[in-house]
Amino acid sequence: MNRLIKFCISLIIVSIFFTGCKELDIPNLDTKEIQRTCVGEVIEVDEATIESNWGKIIGAVVGGVAGNQFGGGTGRTLATLGGASVGGYIGDQFDNTKNAQSLLIKINNIQVIGIVKKKDRLFEVGDKVQFKLSNNEIIDIVLANDKDIVACTNFVKSSNAKSCNDLTRAGSNKEESHQVYLGKTSGVFDLEYETFTAKDRILVKYDNQILFDTGCVGTKGKVQQRLQYNGLSEEMTINILPNCMGNEPGTQWNFRLICSQN
């Protein structure tokens, strides 16, 4: 079955190439700001999957091409919808492999999880690794020298980071990500947020993990959630998924982090 799927993908990609489909929107990978560089020890290894953009692209293209080969008018529309389902399945199959490792890394009394693509030399428990912290993502994981000291460089504040108690608001349906500088690697703060009537979703990310998820909600008033953290970063990453139900022409939301002075 997998061979058949790969063979079909190959045929359709070749067909796309020769029929003039050459404007694929490949995501642009922006240069990331680095807040810290750390050396730690791997204490646990699991298999993981990294979903590639190519899986999504091939699934979408295959679905569209396959659907448009059949029918006319309403029939063509239905065929395209059916093709999209097929394309989604093929896209999933394209990515359905354990192509990565999940590493639990210990830095003194702190533990973080990083995901790295499999290479010829797989990571093992006991390995010393170096990695970078960028907007609460663990990136660029490589083997470190056995003589390297387990430690981190000083934290560098993001150039676009907001401060505690700053109110951030918007009213569009575009996803947004914000950095909020707390000034320390452990403590307590209150997330105050309001999503009004149209439902939005707010995620608080810290050290490559979701610290809090509001869910898809319309609060109809302000809500406060107390959160505690302890790790490597001195910033929180706030991801906004506006109009998460997809049924509103526009939405409004706001949030701020009320930080403890202790």
PDB file of C-alpha atoms in Angstrom:
ATOM      1  CA  MET A   1       0.000   0.000   0.000  1.00  0.00           C
ATOM      2  CA  ASN A   2       2.777   2.441   0.921  1.00  0.00           C
ATOM      3  CA  ARG A   3       4.595   1.654  -2.324  1.00  0.00           C
ATOM      4  CA  LEU A   4       1.430   2.360  -4.290  1.00  0.00           C
ATOM      5  CA  ILE A   5       0.932   5.692  -2.507  1.00  0.00           C
ATOM      6  CA  LYS A   6       4.525   6.759  -3.150  1.00  0.00           C
ATOM      7  CA  PHE A   7       4.252   5.692  -6.779  1.00  0.00           C
ATOM      8  CA  CYS A   8       1.046   7.739  -7.198  1.00  0.00           C
ATOM      9  CA  ILE A   9       2.673  10.758  -5.539  1.00  0.00           C
ATOM     10  CA  SER A  10       5.623  10.509  -7.925  1.00  0.00           C
ATOM     11  CA  LEU A  11       3.373  10.334 -10.977  1.00  0.00           C
ATOM     12  CA  ILE A  12       1.254  13.279  -9.867  1.00  0.00           C
ATOM     13  CA  ILE A  13       4.275  15.426  -8.990  1.00  0.00           C
ATOM     14  CA  VAL A  14       5.730  14.755 -12.446  1.00  0.00           C
ATOM     15  CA  SER A  15       2.341  15.584 -13.978  1.00  0.00           C
ATOM     16  CA  ILE A  16       2.175  18.831 -11.992  1.00  0.00           C
ATOM     17  CA  PHE A  17       5.645  19.792 -13.152  1.00  0.00           C
ATOM     18  CA  PHE A  18       4.848  19.325 -16.809  1.00  0.00           C
ATOM     19  CA  THR A  19       1.428  20.992 -16.621  1.00  0.00           C
ATOM     20  CA  GLY A  20       2.860  24.233 -15.277  1.00  0.00           C
ATOM     21  CA  CYS A  21       2.176  24.098 -11.539  1.00  0.00           C
ATOM     22  CA  LYS A  22       5.336  25.835 -10.374  1.00  0.00           C
ATOM     23  CA  GLU A  23       4.226  28.413  -7.814  1.00  0.00           C
ATOM     24  CA  LEU A  24       4.253  26.478  -4.572  1.00  0.00           C
ATOM     25  CA  ASP A  25       4.179  28.722  -1.511  1.00  0.00           C
ATOM     26  CA  ILE A  26       7.066  27.341   0.527  1.00  0.00           C
ATOM     27  CA  PRO A  27       7.188  28.860   4.035  1.00  0.00           C
ATOM     28  CA  ASN A  28       9.974  31.342   4.585  1.00  0.00           C
ATOM     29  CA  LEU A  29      12.233  30.401   7.499  1.00  0.00           C
ATOM     30  CA  ASP A  30      13.110  33.640   9.253  1.00  0.00           C
ATOM     31  CA  THR A  31      16.316  34.001  11.230  1.00  0.00           C
ATOM     32  CA  LYS A  32      15.541  33.299  14.881  1.00  0.00           C
ATOM     33  CA  GLU A  33      16.776  35.351  17.817  1.00  0.00           C
ATOM     34  CA  ILE A  34      18.822  33.294  20.255  1.00  0.00           C
ATOM     35  CA  GLN A  35      18.230  33.976  23.963  1.00  0.00           C
ATOM     36  CA  ARG A  36      20.557  31.347  25.451  1.00  0.00           C
ATOM     37  CA  THR A  37      22.957  28.575  24.481  1.00  0.00           C
ATOM     38  CA  CYS A  38      23.082  25.604  26.861  1.00  0.00           C
ATOM     39  CA  VAL A  39      24.926  22.338  27.392  1.00  0.00           C
ATOM     40  CA  GLY A  40      23.018  19.515  29.066  1.00  0.00           C
ATOM     41  CA  GLU A  41      22.871  15.736  29.406  1.00  0.00           C
ATOM     42  CA  VAL A  42      20.341  13.484  27.666  1.00  0.00           C
ATOM     43  CA  ILE A  43      18.518  11.426  30.308  1.00  0.00           C
ATOM     44  CA  GLU A  44      15.709   9.959  28.175  1.00  0.00           C
ATOM     45  CA  VAL A  45      15.153   9.269  24.460  1.00  0.00           C
ATOM     46  CA  ASP A  46      11.880   8.507  22.651  1.00  0.00           C
ATOM     47  CA  GLU A  47      10.859   8.292  19.005  1.00  0.00           C
ATOM     48  CA  ALA A  48       8.896  11.197  17.552  1.00  0.00           C
ATOM     49  CA  THR A  49       7.483  12.521  14.290  1.00  0.00           C
ATOM     50  CA  ILE A  50       8.169  15.914  12.760  1.00  0.00           C
ATOM     51  CA  GLU A  51       5.416  16.902  10.348  1.00  0.00           C
ATOM     52  CA  SER A  52       6.949  18.390   7.228  1.00  0.00           C
ATOM     53  CA  ASN A  53       5.511  21.203   5.119  1.00  0.00           C
ATOM     54  CA  TRP A  54       6.007  18.986   2.097  1.00  0.00           C
ATOM     55  CA  GLY A  55       3.482  16.490   3.439  1.00  0.00           C
ATOM     56  CA  LYS A  56       0.862  19.236   3.609  1.00  0.00           C
ATOM     57  CA  ILE A  57       1.831  20.654   0.217  1.00  0.00           C
ATOM     58  CA  ILE A  58       1.783  17.281  -1.555  1.00  0.00           C
ATOM     59  CA  GLY A  59      -1.524  16.345   0.080  1.00  0.00           C
ATOM     60  CA  ALA A  60      -3.143  19.608  -0.978  1.00  0.00           C
ATOM     61  CA  VAL A  61      -1.768  19.499  -4.512  1.00  0.00           C
ATOM     62  CA  VAL A  62      -2.605  15.828  -5.012  1.00  0.00           C
ATOM     63  CA  GLY A  63      -6.150  16.405  -3.746  1.00  0.00           C
ATOM     64  CA  GLY A  64      -6.737  19.403  -5.967  1.00  0.00           C
ATOM     65  CA  VAL A  65      -5.291  17.812  -9.080  1.00  0.00           C
ATOM     66  CA  ALA A  66      -7.078  14.520  -8.567  1.00  0.00           C
ATOM     67  CA  GLY A  67     -10.424  16.165  -7.877  1.00  0.00           C
ATOM     68  CA  ASN A  68     -10.263  18.484 -10.853  1.00  0.00           C
ATOM     69  CA  GLN A  69      -9.739  15.650 -13.292  1.00  0.00           C
ATOM     70  CA  PHE A  70     -13.374  14.603 -12.981  1.00  0.00           C
ATOM     71  CA  GLY A  71     -16.847  16.088 -13.363  1.00  0.00           C
ATOM     72  CA  GLY A  72     -18.084  19.475 -14.396  1.00  0.00           C
ATOM     73  CA  GLY A  73     -19.938  22.222 -12.538  1.00  0.00           C
ATOM     74  CA  THR A  74     -21.271  20.827  -9.257  1.00  0.00           C
ATOM     75  CA  GLY A  75     -19.797  17.450 -10.128  1.00  0.00           C
ATOM     76  CA  ARG A  76     -16.353  19.008 -10.407  1.00  0.00           C
ATOM     77  CA  THR A  77     -16.783  20.726  -7.030  1.00  0.00           C
ATOM     78  CA  LEU A  78     -17.790  17.468  -5.344  1.00  0.00           C
ATOM     79  CA  ALA A  79     -14.946  15.642  -7.046  1.00  0.00           C
ATOM     80  CA  THR A  80     -12.493  18.277  -5.843  1.00  0.00           C
ATOM     81  CA  LEU A  81     -13.770  17.897  -2.279  1.00  0.00           C
ATOM     82  CA  GLY A  82     -13.348  14.150  -2.581  1.00  0.00           C
ATOM     83  CA  GLY A  83      -9.895  14.668  -4.012  1.00  0.00           C
ATOM     84  CA  ALA A  84      -9.018  16.871  -1.035  1.00  0.00           C
ATOM     85  CA  SER A  85      -9.860  13.993   1.308  1.00  0.00           C
ATOM     86  CA  VAL A  86      -7.655  11.668  -0.712  1.00  0.00           C
ATOM     87  CA  GLY A  87      -4.925  14.290  -0.750  1.00  0.00           C
ATOM     88  CA  GLY A  88      -5.148  14.699   3.012  1.00  0.00           C
ATOM     89  CA  TYR A  89      -4.745  10.963   3.458  1.00  0.00           C
ATOM     90  CA  ILE A  90      -1.740  10.840   1.135  1.00  0.00           C
ATOM     91  CA  GLY A  91      -0.200  13.847   2.871  1.00  0.00           C
ATOM     92  CA  ASP A  92      -0.562  12.089   6.228  1.00  0.00           C
ATOM     93  CA  GLN A  93       1.047   8.954   4.813  1.00  0.00           C
ATOM     94  CA  PHE A  94       3.926  11.040   3.510  1.00  0.00           C
ATOM     95  CA  ASP A  95       4.632  12.221   7.079  1.00  0.00           C
ATOM     96  CA  ASN A  96       3.605   9.070   8.957  1.00  0.00           C
ATOM     97  CA  THR A  97       7.116   7.975   9.959  1.00  0.00           C
ATOM     98  CA  LYS A  98       9.107   8.126  13.169  1.00  0.00           C
ATOM     99  CA  ASN A  99      11.605  10.511  11.645  1.00  0.00           C
ATOM    100  CA  ALA A 100      12.765  12.215  14.842  1.00  0.00           C
ATOM    101  CA  GLN A 101      13.891  11.756  18.429  1.00  0.00           C
ATOM    102  CA  SER A 102      12.419  13.368  21.528  1.00  0.00           C
ATOM    103  CA  LEU A 103      15.206  14.133  23.979  1.00  0.00           C
ATOM    104  CA  LEU A 104      14.721  14.844  27.674  1.00  0.00           C
ATOM    105  CA  ILE A 105      17.706  17.022  28.529  1.00  0.00           C
ATOM    106  CA  LYS A 106      18.857  17.867  32.059  1.00  0.00           C
ATOM    107  CA  ILE A 107      20.705  21.084  32.852  1.00  0.00           C
ATOM    108  CA  ASN A 108      21.526  21.002  36.572  1.00  0.00           C
ATOM    109  CA  ASN A 109      18.071  20.878  38.242  1.00  0.00           C
ATOM    110  CA  ILE A 110      16.122  21.871  35.098  1.00  0.00           C
ATOM    111  CA  GLN A 111      14.712  19.476  32.479  1.00  0.00           C
ATOM    112  CA  VAL A 112      13.596  20.421  28.968  1.00  0.00           C
ATOM    113  CA  ILE A 113      12.361  18.459  25.944  1.00  0.00           C
ATOM    114  CA  GLY A 114      13.820  18.947  22.474  1.00  0.00           C
ATOM    115  CA  ILE A 115      12.821  17.323  19.184  1.00  0.00           C
ATOM    116  CA  VAL A 116      15.537  16.597  16.637  1.00  0.00           C
ATOM    117  CA  LYS A 117      15.435  14.891  13.230  1.00  0.00           C
ATOM    118  CA  LYS A 118      17.076  11.472  13.070  1.00  0.00           C
ATOM    119  CA  LYS A 119      20.599  11.431  11.670  1.00  0.00           C
ATOM    120  CA  ASP A 120      23.179   8.731  10.971  1.00  0.00           C
ATOM    121  CA  ARG A 121      24.354   8.979  14.575  1.00  0.00           C
ATOM    122  CA  LEU A 122      21.303   8.769  16.870  1.00  0.00           C
ATOM    123  CA  PHE A 123      21.332  10.466  20.262  1.00  0.00           C
ATOM    124  CA  GLU A 124      21.603   8.197  23.294  1.00  0.00           C
ATOM    125  CA  VAL A 125      21.042   8.480  27.033  1.00  0.00           C
ATOM    126  CA  GLY A 126      24.186   9.915  28.596  1.00  0.00           C
ATOM    127  CA  ASP A 127      25.114  12.088  25.613  1.00  0.00           C
ATOM    128  CA  LYS A 128      26.147  15.654  26.293  1.00  0.00           C
ATOM    129  CA  VAL A 129      24.349  18.004  23.902  1.00  0.00           C
ATOM    130  CA  GLN A 130      24.422  21.682  23.095  1.00  0.00           C
ATOM    131  CA  PHE A 131      21.237  23.511  22.108  1.00  0.00           C
ATOM    132  CA  LYS A 132      19.850  27.013  21.704  1.00  0.00           C
ATOM    133  CA  LEU A 133      16.769  28.612  23.246  1.00  0.00           C
ATOM    134  CA  SER A 134      14.804  30.813  20.838  1.00  0.00           C
ATOM    135  CA  ASN A 135      11.363  32.203  21.717  1.00  0.00           C
ATOM    136  CA  ASN A 136      10.839  29.242  24.057  1.00  0.00           C
ATOM    137  CA  GLU A 137      11.789  26.718  21.380  1.00  0.00           C
ATOM    138  CA  ILE A 138      14.682  24.283  21.816  1.00  0.00           C
ATOM    139  CA  ILE A 139      16.603  24.367  18.520  1.00  0.00           C
ATOM    140  CA  ASP A 140      19.952  23.418  16.939  1.00  0.00           C
ATOM    141  CA  ILE A 141      20.588  20.357  19.129  1.00  0.00           C
ATOM    142  CA  VAL A 142      24.068  18.925  18.473  1.00  0.00           C
ATOM    143  CA  LEU A 143      26.519  16.667  20.279  1.00  0.00           C
ATOM    144  CA  ALA A 144      28.727  18.530  22.734  1.00  0.00           C
ATOM    145  CA  ASN A 145      32.248  17.731  23.851  1.00  0.00           C
ATOM    146  CA  ASP A 146      32.395  15.412  26.879  1.00  0.00           C
ATOM    147  CA  LYS A 147      34.559  18.005  28.621  1.00  0.00           C
ATOM    148  CA  ASP A 148      31.995  20.809  28.161  1.00  0.00           C
ATOM    149  CA  ILE A 149      30.458  22.068  31.408  1.00  0.00           C
ATOM    150  CA  VAL A 150      26.701  21.618  31.869  1.00  0.00           C
ATOM    151  CA  ALA A 151      25.538  25.231  32.001  1.00  0.00           C
ATOM    152  CA  CYS A 152      23.868  28.050  30.021  1.00  0.00           C
ATOM    153  CA  THR A 153      24.998  31.444  28.784  1.00  0.00           C
ATOM    154  CA  ASN A 154      23.323  34.560  30.169  1.00  0.00           C
ATOM    155  CA  PHE A 155      19.805  35.216  28.909  1.00  0.00           C
ATOM    156  CA  VAL A 156      19.404  37.817  26.141  1.00  0.00           C
ATOM    157  CA  LYS A 157      16.060  39.610  26.005  1.00  0.00           C
ATOM    158  CA  SER A 158      14.160  39.412  22.699  1.00  0.00           C
ATOM    159  CA  SER A 159      14.282  42.639  20.716  1.00  0.00           C
ATOM    160  CA  ASN A 160      10.478  42.752  20.399  1.00  0.00           C
ATOM    161  CA  ALA A 161       9.604  41.535  23.909  1.00  0.00           C
ATOM    162  CA  LYS A 162       6.842  43.295  25.811  1.00  0.00           C
ATOM    163  CA  SER A 163       7.059  44.032  29.527  1.00  0.00           C
ATOM    164  CA  CYS A 164       5.007  42.735  32.434  1.00  0.00           C
ATOM    165  CA  ASN A 165       1.652  44.499  32.820  1.00  0.00           C
ATOM    166  CA  ASP A 166       1.664  45.720  29.184  1.00  0.00           C
ATOM    167  CA  LEU A 167      -1.804  45.293  27.674  1.00  0.00           C
ATOM    168  CA  THR A 168      -1.780  43.681  24.231  1.00  0.00           C
ATOM    169  CA  ARG A 169      -4.919  43.837  22.123  1.00  0.00           C
ATOM    170  CA  ALA A 170      -6.066  43.170  18.561  1.00  0.00           C
ATOM    171  CA  GLY A 171      -9.182  42.657  16.518  1.00  0.00           C
ATOM    172  CA  SER A 172      -8.205  40.686  13.429  1.00  0.00           C
ATOM    173  CA  ASN A 173      -8.489  36.997  12.539  1.00  0.00           C
ATOM    174  CA  LYS A 174      -4.740  36.633  12.008  1.00  0.00           C
ATOM    175  CA  GLU A 175      -2.707  34.363  14.279  1.00  0.00           C
ATOM    176  CA  GLU A 176      -0.158  36.215  16.401  1.00  0.00           C
ATOM    177  CA  SER A 177       2.778  35.402  18.659  1.00  0.00           C
ATOM    178  CA  HIS A 178       4.132  37.703  21.388  1.00  0.00           C
ATOM    179  CA  GLN A 179       7.133  37.563  23.729  1.00  0.00           C
ATOM    180  CA  VAL A 180       6.728  38.901  27.280  1.00  0.00           C
ATOM    181  CA  TYR A 181       9.858  39.501  29.359  1.00  0.00           C
ATOM    182  CA  LEU A 182       9.611  38.518  33.035  1.00  0.00           C
ATOM    183  CA  GLY A 183      13.251  39.116  34.008  1.00  0.00           C
ATOM    184  CA  LYS A 184      13.816  35.827  35.840  1.00  0.00           C
ATOM    185  CA  THR A 185      13.690  32.076  35.221  1.00  0.00           C
ATOM    186  CA  SER A 186      11.235  31.168  37.980  1.00  0.00           C
ATOM    187  CA  GLY A 187       8.288  32.750  39.717  1.00  0.00           C
ATOM    188  CA  VAL A 188       4.534  33.316  39.608  1.00  0.00           C
ATOM    189  CA  PHE A 189       2.411  35.563  37.394  1.00  0.00           C
ATOM    190  CA  ASP A 190      -1.243  36.072  36.521  1.00  0.00           C
ATOM    191  CA  LEU A 191      -2.453  35.791  32.941  1.00  0.00           C
ATOM    192  CA  GLU A 192      -5.325  38.253  32.525  1.00  0.00           C
ATOM    193  CA  TYR A 193      -7.233  37.845  29.274  1.00  0.00           C
ATOM    194  CA  GLU A 194     -10.512  38.709  27.586  1.00  0.00           C
ATOM    195  CA  THR A 195     -11.917  37.259  24.354  1.00  0.00           C
ATOM    196  CA  PHE A 196     -15.382  38.892  24.432  1.00  0.00           C
ATOM    197  CA  THR A 197     -18.134  37.051  22.500  1.00  0.00           C
ATOM    198  CA  ALA A 198     -16.363  35.637  19.444  1.00  0.00           C
ATOM    199  CA  LYS A 199     -14.273  32.673  20.591  1.00  0.00           C
ATOM    200  CA  ASP A 200     -10.469  32.859  20.613  1.00  0.00           C
ATOM    201  CA  ARG A 201      -7.742  30.603  21.960  1.00  0.00           C
ATOM    202  CA  ILE A 202      -4.650  31.744  23.873  1.00  0.00           C
ATOM    203  CA  LEU A 203      -1.629  29.503  24.516  1.00  0.00           C
ATOM    204  CA  VAL A 204       1.145  30.275  26.993  1.00  0.00           C
ATOM    205  CA  LYS A 205       4.407  28.549  26.020  1.00  0.00           C
ATOM    206  CA  TYR A 206       7.491  28.172  28.213  1.00  0.00           C
ATOM    207  CA  ASP A 207      10.683  26.151  27.615  1.00  0.00           C
ATOM    208  CA  ASN A 208       9.206  24.329  24.601  1.00  0.00           C
ATOM    209  CA  GLN A 209       6.089  23.248  26.517  1.00  0.00           C
ATOM    210  CA  ILE A 210       2.515  24.547  26.756  1.00  0.00           C
ATOM    211  CA  LEU A 211       2.223  26.047  30.230  1.00  0.00           C
ATOM    212  CA  PHE A 212      -1.464  26.990  29.840  1.00  0.00           C
ATOM    213  CA  ASP A 213      -4.191  26.719  27.193  1.00  0.00           C
ATOM    214  CA  THR A 214      -7.389  28.755  27.542  1.00  0.00           C
ATOM    215  CA  GLY A 215      -9.202  26.533  25.079  1.00  0.00           C
ATOM    216  CA  CYS A 216     -11.492  28.024  22.429  1.00  0.00           C
ATOM    217  CA  VAL A 217     -13.538  30.446  24.523  1.00  0.00           C
ATOM    218  CA  GLY A 218     -15.555  33.663  24.496  1.00  0.00           C
ATOM    219  CA  THR A 219     -15.043  34.984  28.010  1.00  0.00           C
ATOM    220  CA  LYS A 220     -17.584  37.869  27.948  1.00  0.00           C
ATOM    221  CA  GLY A 221     -15.406  39.567  30.565  1.00  0.00           C
ATOM    222  CA  LYS A 222     -11.901  39.479  32.021  1.00  0.00           C
ATOM    223  CA  VAL A 223     -10.472  36.217  33.349  1.00  0.00           C
ATOM    224  CA  GLN A 224      -7.350  35.691  35.455  1.00  0.00           C
ATOM    225  CA  GLN A 225      -5.267  32.518  35.713  1.00  0.00           C
ATOM    226  CA  ARG A 226      -2.312  32.215  38.108  1.00  0.00           C
ATOM    227  CA  LEU A 227       0.667  30.347  36.645  1.00  0.00           C
ATOM    228  CA  GLN A 228       3.960  29.172  38.119  1.00  0.00           C
ATOM    229  CA  TYR A 229       7.148  28.530  36.137  1.00  0.00           C
ATOM    230  CA  ASN A 230      10.716  27.343  36.662  1.00  0.00           C
ATOM    231  CA  GLY A 231      13.169  26.758  33.843  1.00  0.00           C
ATOM    232  CA  LEU A 232      15.658  28.325  31.449  1.00  0.00           C
ATOM    233  CA  SER A 233      13.767  31.179  29.826  1.00  0.00           C
ATOM    234  CA  GLU A 234      13.076  34.640  31.236  1.00  0.00           C
ATOM    235  CA  GLU A 235      10.229  35.166  28.754  1.00  0.00           C
ATOM    236  CA  MET A 236       6.820  33.732  28.035  1.00  0.00           C
ATOM    237  CA  THR A 237       5.603  33.148  24.490  1.00  0.00           C
ATOM    238  CA  ILE A 238       1.916  33.968  24.028  1.00  0.00           C
ATOM    239  CA  ASN A 239       0.292  32.472  20.914  1.00  0.00           C
ATOM    240  CA  ILE A 240      -3.108  33.811  19.847  1.00  0.00           C
ATOM    241  CA  LEU A 241      -5.420  31.710  17.666  1.00  0.00           C
ATOM    242  CA  PRO A 242      -8.265  34.176  16.973  1.00  0.00           C
ATOM    243  CA  ASN A 243     -11.723  33.168  15.807  1.00  0.00           C
ATOM    244  CA  CYS A 244     -10.899  29.538  16.582  1.00  0.00           C
ATOM    245  CA  MET A 245     -14.407  28.395  15.596  1.00  0.00           C
ATOM    246  CA  GLY A 246     -13.994  30.060  12.200  1.00  0.00           C
ATOM    247  CA  ASN A 247     -17.559  31.366  12.174  1.00  0.00           C
ATOM    248  CA  GLU A 248     -17.062  35.102  12.835  1.00  0.00           C
ATOM    249  CA  PRO A 249     -16.097  37.871  10.357  1.00  0.00           C
ATOM    250  CA  GLY A 250     -13.903  39.466  13.016  1.00  0.00           C
ATOM    251  CA  THR A 251     -12.892  39.143  16.641  1.00  0.00           C
ATOM    252  CA  GLN A 252     -11.383  41.079  19.534  1.00  0.00           C
ATOM    253  CA  TRP A 253      -9.116  39.959  22.340  1.00  0.00           C
ATOM    254  CA  ASN A 254      -6.592  41.303  24.839  1.00  0.00           C
ATOM    255  CA  PHE A 255      -4.185  39.956  27.431  1.00  0.00           C
ATOM    256  CA  ARG A 256      -1.470  40.983  29.836  1.00  0.00           C
ATOM    257  CA  LEU A 257       0.859  39.241  32.263  1.00  0.00           C
ATOM    258  CA  ILE A 258       0.641  40.619  35.795  1.00  0.00           C
ATOM    259  CA  CYS A 259       4.004  39.762  37.320  1.00  0.00           C
ATOM    260  CA  SER A 260       4.899  39.269  40.957  1.00  0.00           C
ATOM    261  CA  GLN A 261       7.412  41.707  42.426  1.00  0.00           C
ATOM    262  CA  ASN A 262       9.021  38.973  44.543  1.00  0.00           C
TER     263      ASN A 262
END
